[in-house]
Short mmCIF file of C-alpha atoms in Angstrom, two decimals:
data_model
loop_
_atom_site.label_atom_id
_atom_site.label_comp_id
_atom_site.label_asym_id
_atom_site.label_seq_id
_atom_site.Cartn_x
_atom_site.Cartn_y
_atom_site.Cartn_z
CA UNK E 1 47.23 -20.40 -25.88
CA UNK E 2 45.30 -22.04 -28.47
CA UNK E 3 45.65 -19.29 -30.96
CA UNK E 4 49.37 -18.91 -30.33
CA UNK E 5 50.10 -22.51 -30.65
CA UNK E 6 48.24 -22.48 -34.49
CA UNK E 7 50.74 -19.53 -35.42
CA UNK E 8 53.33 -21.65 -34.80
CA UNK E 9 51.94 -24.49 -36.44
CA UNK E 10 50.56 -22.28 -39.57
CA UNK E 11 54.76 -21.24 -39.66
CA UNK E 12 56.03 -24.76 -39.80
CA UNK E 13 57.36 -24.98 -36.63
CA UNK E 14 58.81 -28.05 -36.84
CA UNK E 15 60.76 -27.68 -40.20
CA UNK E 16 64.31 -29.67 -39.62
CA UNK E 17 67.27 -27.48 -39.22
CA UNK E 18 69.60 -27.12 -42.37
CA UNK E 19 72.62 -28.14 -42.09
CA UNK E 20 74.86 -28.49 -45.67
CA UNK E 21 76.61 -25.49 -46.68
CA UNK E 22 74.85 -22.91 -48.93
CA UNK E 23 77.17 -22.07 -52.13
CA UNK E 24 76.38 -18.76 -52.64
CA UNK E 25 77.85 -17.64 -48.88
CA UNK E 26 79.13 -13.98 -48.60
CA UNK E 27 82.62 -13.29 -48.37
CA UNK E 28 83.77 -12.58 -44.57
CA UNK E 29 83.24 -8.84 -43.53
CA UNK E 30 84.93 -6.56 -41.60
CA UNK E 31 85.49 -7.03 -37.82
CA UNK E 32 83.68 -3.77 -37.62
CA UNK E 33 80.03 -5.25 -38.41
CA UNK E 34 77.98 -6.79 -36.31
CA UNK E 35 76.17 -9.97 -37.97
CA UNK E 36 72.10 -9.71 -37.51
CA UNK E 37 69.55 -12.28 -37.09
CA UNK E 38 66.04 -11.36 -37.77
CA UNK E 39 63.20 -13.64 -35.83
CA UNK E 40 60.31 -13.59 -37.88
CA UNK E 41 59.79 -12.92 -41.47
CA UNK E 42 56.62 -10.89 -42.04
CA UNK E 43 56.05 -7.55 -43.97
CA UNK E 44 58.15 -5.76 -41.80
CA UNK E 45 61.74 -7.95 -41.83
CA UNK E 46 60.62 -8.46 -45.79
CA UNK E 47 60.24 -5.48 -46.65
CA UNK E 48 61.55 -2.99 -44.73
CA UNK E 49 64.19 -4.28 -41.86
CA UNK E 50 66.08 -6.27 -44.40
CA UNK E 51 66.46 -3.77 -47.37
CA UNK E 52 67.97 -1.81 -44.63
CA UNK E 53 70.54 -4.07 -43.52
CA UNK E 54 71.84 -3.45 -46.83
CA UNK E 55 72.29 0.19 -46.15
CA UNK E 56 74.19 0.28 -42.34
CA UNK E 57 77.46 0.35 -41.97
CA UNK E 58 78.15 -1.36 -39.26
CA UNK E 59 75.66 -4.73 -39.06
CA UNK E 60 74.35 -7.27 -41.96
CA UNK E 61 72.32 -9.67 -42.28
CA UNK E 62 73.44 -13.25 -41.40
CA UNK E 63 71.07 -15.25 -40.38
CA UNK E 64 67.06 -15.91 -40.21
CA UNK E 65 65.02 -17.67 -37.65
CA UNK E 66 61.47 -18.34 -39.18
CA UNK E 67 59.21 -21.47 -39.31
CA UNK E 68 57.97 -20.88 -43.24
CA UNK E 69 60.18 -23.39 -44.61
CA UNK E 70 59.13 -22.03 -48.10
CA UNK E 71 60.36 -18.46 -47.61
CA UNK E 72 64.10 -19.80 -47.30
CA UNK E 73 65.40 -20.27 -50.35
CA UNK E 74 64.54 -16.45 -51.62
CA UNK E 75 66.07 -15.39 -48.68
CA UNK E 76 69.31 -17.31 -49.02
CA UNK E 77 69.54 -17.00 -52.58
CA UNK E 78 68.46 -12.39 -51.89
CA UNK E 79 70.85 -12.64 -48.85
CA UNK E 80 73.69 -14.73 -49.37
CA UNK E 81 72.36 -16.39 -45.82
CA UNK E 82 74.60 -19.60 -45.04
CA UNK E 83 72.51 -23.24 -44.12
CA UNK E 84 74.14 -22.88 -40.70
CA UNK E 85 72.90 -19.52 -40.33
CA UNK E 86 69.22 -20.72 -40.81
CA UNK E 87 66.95 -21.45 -37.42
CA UNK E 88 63.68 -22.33 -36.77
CA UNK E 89 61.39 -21.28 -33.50
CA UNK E 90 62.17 -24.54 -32.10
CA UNK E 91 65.97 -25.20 -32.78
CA UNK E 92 66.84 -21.20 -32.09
CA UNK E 93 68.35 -21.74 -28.74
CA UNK E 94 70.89 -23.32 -30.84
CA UNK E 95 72.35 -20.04 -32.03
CA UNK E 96 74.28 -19.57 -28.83
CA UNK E 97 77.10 -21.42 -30.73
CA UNK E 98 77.11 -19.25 -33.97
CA UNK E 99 79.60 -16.69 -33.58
CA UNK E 100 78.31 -15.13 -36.76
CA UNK E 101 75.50 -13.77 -34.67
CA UNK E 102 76.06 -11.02 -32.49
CA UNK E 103 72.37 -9.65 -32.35
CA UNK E 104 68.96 -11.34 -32.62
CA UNK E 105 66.46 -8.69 -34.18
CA UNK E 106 62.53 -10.17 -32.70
CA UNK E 107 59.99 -9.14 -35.41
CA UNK E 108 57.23 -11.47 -34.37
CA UNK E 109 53.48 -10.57 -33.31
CA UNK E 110 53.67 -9.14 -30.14
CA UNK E 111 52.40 -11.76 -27.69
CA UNK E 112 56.10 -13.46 -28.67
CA UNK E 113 57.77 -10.64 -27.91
CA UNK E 114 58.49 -11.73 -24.42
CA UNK E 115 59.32 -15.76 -25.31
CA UNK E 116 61.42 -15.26 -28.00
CA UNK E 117 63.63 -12.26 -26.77
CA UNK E 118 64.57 -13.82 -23.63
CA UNK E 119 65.57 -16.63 -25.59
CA UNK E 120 67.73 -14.55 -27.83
CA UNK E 121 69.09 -13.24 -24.25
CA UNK E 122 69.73 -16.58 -23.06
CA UNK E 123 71.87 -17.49 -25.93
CA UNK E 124 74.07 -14.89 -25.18
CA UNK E 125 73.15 -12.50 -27.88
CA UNK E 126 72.14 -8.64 -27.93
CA UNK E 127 68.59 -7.96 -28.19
CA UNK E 128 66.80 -5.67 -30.43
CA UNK E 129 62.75 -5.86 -30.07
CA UNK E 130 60.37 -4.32 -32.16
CA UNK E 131 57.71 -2.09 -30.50
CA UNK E 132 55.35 -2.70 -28.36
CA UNK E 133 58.20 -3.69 -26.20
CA UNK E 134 55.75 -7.19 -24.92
CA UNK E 135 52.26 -7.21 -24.29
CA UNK E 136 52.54 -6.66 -20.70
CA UNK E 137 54.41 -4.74 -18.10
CA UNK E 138 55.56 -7.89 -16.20
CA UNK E 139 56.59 -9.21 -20.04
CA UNK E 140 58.42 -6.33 -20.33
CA UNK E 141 60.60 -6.46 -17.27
CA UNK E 142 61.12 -10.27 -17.90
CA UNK E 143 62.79 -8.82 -21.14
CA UNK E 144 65.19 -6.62 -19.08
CA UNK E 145 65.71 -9.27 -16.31
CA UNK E 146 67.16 -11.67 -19.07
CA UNK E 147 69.26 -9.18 -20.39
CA UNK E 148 70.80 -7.73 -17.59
CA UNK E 149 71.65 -11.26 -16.46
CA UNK E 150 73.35 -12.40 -20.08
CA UNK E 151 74.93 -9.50 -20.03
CA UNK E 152 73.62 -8.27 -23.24
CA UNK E 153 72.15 -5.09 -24.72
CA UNK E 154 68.81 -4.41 -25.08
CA UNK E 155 67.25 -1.65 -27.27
CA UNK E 156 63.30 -1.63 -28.11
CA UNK E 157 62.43 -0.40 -32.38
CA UNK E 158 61.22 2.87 -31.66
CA UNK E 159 63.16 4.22 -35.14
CA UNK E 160 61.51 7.80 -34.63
CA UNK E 161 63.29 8.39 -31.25
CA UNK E 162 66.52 7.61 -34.28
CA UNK E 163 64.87 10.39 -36.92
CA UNK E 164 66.58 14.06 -37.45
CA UNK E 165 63.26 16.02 -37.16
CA UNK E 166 61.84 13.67 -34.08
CA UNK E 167 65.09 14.48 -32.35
CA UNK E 168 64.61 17.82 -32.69
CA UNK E 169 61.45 17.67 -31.32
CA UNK E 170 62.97 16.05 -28.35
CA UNK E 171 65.58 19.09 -28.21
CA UNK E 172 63.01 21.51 -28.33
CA UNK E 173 61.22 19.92 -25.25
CA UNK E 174 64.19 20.56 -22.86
CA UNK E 175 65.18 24.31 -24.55
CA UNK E 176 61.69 25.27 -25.27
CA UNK E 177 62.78 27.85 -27.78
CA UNK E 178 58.55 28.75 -27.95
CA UNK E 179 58.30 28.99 -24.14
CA UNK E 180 57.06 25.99 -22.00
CA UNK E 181 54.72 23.78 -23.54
CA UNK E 182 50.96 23.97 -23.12
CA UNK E 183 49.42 21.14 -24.84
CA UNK E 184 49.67 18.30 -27.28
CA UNK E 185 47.74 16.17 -29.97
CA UNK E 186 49.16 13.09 -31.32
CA UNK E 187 47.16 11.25 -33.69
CA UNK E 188 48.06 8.19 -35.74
CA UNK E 189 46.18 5.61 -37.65
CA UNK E 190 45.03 3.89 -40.87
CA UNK E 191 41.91 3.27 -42.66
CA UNK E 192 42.64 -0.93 -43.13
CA UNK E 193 40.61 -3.36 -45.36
CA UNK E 194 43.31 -6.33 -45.29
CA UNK E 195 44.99 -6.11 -41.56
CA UNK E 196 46.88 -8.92 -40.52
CA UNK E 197 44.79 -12.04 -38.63
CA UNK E 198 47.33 -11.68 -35.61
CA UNK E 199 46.89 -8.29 -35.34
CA UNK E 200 42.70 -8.86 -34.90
CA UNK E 201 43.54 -11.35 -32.29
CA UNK E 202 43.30 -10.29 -28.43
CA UNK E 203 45.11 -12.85 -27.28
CA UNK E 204 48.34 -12.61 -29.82
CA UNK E 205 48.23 -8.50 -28.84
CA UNK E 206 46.17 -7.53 -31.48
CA UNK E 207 44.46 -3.93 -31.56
CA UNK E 208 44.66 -0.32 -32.47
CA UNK E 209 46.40 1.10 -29.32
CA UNK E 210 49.13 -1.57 -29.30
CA UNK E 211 49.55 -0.97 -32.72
CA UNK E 212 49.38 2.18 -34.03
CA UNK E 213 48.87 3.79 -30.60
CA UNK E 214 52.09 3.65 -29.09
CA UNK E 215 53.32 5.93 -31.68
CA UNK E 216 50.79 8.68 -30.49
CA UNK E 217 51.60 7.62 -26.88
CA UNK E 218 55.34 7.77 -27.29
CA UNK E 219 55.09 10.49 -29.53
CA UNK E 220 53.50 12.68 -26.48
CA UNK E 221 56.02 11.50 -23.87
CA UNK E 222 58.89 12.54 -26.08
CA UNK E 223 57.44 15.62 -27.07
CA UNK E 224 57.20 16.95 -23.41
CA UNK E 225 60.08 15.08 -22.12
CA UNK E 226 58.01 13.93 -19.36
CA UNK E 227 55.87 11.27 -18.08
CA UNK E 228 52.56 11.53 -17.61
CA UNK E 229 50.31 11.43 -14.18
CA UNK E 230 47.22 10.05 -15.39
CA UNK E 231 45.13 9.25 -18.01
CA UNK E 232 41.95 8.09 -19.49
CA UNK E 233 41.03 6.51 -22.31
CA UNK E 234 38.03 5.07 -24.36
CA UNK E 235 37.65 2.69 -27.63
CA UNK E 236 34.93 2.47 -30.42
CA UNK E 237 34.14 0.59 -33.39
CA UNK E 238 32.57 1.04 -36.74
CA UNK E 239 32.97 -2.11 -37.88
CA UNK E 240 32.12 -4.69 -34.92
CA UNK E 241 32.06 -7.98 -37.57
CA UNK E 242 36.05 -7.11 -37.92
CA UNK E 243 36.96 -5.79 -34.47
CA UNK E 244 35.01 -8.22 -32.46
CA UNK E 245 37.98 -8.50 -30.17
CA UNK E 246 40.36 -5.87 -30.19
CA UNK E 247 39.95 -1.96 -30.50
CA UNK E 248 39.37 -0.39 -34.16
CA UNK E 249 39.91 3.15 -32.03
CA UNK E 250 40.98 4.77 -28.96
CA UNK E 251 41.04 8.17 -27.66
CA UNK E 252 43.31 8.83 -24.67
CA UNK E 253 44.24 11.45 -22.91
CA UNK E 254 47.64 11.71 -20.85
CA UNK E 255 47.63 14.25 -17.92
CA UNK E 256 51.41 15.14 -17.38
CA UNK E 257 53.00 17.66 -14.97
CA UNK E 258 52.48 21.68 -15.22
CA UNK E 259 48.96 21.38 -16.35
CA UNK E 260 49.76 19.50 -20.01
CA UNK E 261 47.41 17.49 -21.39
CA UNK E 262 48.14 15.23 -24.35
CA UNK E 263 44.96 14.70 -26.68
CA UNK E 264 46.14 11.49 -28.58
CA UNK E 265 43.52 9.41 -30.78
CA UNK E 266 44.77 6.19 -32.69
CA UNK E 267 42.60 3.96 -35.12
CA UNK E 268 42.59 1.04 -37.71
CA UNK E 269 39.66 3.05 -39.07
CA UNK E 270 41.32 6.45 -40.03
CA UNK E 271 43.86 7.75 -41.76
CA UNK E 272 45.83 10.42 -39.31
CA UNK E 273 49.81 11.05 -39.11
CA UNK E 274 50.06 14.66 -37.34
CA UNK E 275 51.79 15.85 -33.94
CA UNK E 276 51.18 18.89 -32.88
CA UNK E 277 52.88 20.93 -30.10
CA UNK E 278 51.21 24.45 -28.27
CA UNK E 279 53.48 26.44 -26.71
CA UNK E 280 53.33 29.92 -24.78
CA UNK E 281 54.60 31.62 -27.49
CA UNK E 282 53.92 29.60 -30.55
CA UNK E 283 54.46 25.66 -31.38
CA UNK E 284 55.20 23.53 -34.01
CA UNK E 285 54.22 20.26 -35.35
CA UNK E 286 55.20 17.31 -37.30
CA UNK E 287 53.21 16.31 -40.27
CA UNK E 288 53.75 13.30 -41.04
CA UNK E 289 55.24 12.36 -37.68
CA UNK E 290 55.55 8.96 -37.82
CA UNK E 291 55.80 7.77 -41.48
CA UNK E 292 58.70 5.31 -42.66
CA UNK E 293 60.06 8.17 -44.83
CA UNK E 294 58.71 12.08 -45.24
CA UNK E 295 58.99 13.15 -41.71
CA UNK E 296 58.31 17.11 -41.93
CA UNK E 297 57.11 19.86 -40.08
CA UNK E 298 57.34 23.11 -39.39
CA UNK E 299 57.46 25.87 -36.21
CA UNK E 300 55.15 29.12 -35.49
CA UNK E 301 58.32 31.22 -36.43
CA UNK E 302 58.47 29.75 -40.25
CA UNK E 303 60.93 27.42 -39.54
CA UNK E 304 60.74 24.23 -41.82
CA UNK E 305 62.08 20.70 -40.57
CA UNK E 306 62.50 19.53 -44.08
CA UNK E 307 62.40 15.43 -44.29
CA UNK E 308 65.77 13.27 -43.75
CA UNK E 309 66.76 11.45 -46.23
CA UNK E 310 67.97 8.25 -44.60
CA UNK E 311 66.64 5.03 -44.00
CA UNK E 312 64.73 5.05 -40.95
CA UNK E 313 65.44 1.70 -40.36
CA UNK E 314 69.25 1.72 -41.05
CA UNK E 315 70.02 4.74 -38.68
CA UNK E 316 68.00 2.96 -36.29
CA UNK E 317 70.08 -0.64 -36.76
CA UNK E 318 73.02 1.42 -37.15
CA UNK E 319 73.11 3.76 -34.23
CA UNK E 320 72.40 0.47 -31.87
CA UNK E 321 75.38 -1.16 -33.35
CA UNK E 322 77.38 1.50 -32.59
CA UNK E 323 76.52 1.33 -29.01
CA UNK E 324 77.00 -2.53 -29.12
CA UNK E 325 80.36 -1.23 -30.55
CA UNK E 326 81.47 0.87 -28.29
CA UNK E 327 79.84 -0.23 -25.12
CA UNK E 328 77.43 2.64 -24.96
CA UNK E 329 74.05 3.09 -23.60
CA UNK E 330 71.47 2.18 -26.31
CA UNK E 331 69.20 5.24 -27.44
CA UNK E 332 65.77 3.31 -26.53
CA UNK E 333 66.28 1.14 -23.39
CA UNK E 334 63.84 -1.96 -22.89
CA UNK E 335 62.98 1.15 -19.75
CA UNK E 336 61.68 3.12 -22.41
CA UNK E 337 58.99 0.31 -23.91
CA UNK E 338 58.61 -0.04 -20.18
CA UNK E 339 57.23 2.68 -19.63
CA UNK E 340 54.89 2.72 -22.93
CA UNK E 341 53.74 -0.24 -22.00
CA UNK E 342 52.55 0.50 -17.72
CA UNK E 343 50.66 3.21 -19.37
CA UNK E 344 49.29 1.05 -22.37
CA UNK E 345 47.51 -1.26 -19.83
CA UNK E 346 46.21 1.40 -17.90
CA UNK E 347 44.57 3.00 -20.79
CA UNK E 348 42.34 -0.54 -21.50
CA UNK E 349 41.81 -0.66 -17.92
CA UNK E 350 39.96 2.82 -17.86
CA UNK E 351 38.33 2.06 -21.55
CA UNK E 352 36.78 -1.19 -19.71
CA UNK E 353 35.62 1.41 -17.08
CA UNK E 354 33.89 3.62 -19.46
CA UNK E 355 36.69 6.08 -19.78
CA UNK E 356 37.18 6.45 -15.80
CA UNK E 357 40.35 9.07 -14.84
CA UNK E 358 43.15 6.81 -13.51
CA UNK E 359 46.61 7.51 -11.86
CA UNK E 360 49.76 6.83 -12.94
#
């Protein structure tokens, strides 16, 4: 817990909630959109999750939860974020009284997945969790319990499951247009010099294959449209003075119904973006597959899925608003990082048993 508590700490945990009016509020927006709080201001609400808000047309940005007391003033001033609208990790069960909220976005390393979603839950607001869903199985149904008792939605950040060419992929799994599907690869990693301290860290759910992984691992259960039976797994690394707790690489394979194996490799240490499908009568793959922007590919038949031009992020954000909306089923359950997740923990058990086969 040690290293947990010092995140908190190193955020500002305690900074005192805000409470005068900000001048520089926006003007009230239509009924129609849904007012977003991200939890959590790192690279990914900076620079990615935020620009996007700007681009949806049916949420925005209204409020922040974060314990850097120093980041708030570029936010409010970027943002237009009210004082009242402004939280910190200890005061954030307060938000249950801002109707200005409607959704609490958790972008936090992922051992706070679990803690701060329920609480989001708790106060009566929808849930939207980045991936990995938690860092455990039992996290991850503690996540569904809460929201099935608030009442609330709950829809995990897998924005590829959201992206033209990945739901075509999907498609193609269930119509098999080049006969029934054979095999699989799914690789996806980065060579990294400067990787986050939290994301080094065992205990905070640090390492390759919750990282980067679950894209390959997701990317193969999609791609078949089934789930797999088994699997085994092992981890390496080239650089034991950086990775002296967590996995630089793994190499998994997923055994899944009619004979299909998935060959899926992830890393910290390597640069690979690629999914590739073998069919009976041809395939197709997606090259990069799981890039923020410049999703392509292309079939055995010369068929080109030629990148989409949106925002990743926004169709994500905007397609779970809709279902919010319209009282819909979310496109990526807190069932689907579920199931990511059962199989996530039985791939370190068999790397911790020198790669042994396991069932699923």
């Amino acid at each position: 817990m040690e290293n947990r508590r010092t995140f908190i700490k190193k955020s500002g945990l305690f900074l005192a909630a805000a409470t005068l009016p900000y001048p520089g509020l926006l003007a009230a927006q239509p009924a129609k959109k849904l007012g977003v709080a991200l939890v959590g201001l790192g690279y990914y609400s900076t620079n990615l999750l935020a620009p996007a808000l700007q681009k949806t047309d049916y949420c925005e940005l209204r409020g922040i939860v974060t314990g850097s007391p120093e980041k708030i003033p570029k936010w409010q001033k970027q943002y237009g974020i009210k004082d009242a609208n402004v939280y910190n990790y200890e005061n954030m069960d307060s938000i249950a009284n801002n109707n200005d909220i409607d959704v609490i976005y958790v972008v936090l390393p992922n051992s706070m997945h679990a803690e701060y979603a329920i609480k989001a839950a708790n106060a009566g607001k929808h849930v939207w969790c980045e991936k990995p869903m938690a860092k455990t199985a039992e996290e991850c149904r503690s996540i569904i319990d809460a929201c099935n008792k608030n009442k609330v939605k709950l829809s995990i950040g897998y924005r590829m499951q959201h992206e033209a060419n990945t739901q075509t992929i999907m498609k193609w799994a269930e119509t098999k247009p080049f006969g029934a599907i054979k095999g699989l690869k799914a690789n996806a990693g980065f060579y990294g010099t400067n990787i986050s301290p939290w994301r080094l860290d065992k205990e905070m759910g640090g390492g390759a294959m919750y990282d980067m992984g679950v894209y390959s691992l997701n990317g193969a259960r999609y791609s078949t449209g089934m789930e797999p039976v088994a699997v085994s797994a092992t981890q390496t690394t080239s650089r034991p003075e950086m990775f002296d707790e967590v996995d630089e690489t793994t190499i998994f394979t997923l055994e899944f119904p009619e004979g299909i194996t998935a060959h899926c490799r992830t890393s910290f240490g390597e640069n690979m973006n690629r999914l590739d499908i073998n069919c009976a009568n041809g395939g197709y793959y997606l090259d990069p597959f799981q890039a923020y922007s410049g999703v392509k590919g292309r079939a055995s038949d010369g068929t080109i899925l030629e990148p989409f031009g949106k925002n990743q992020q926004a169709v994500q954000m905007d397609d779970d608003a809709l279902a919010i909306i319209n009282n819909r089923p979310v496109l990526v359950p807190g069932e689907e990082g579920l199931k990511d997740i059962v199989i996530v923990e039985k791939i370190y058990e068999s790397a911790s048993k020198d790669g042994q086969r396991l069932s699923l």
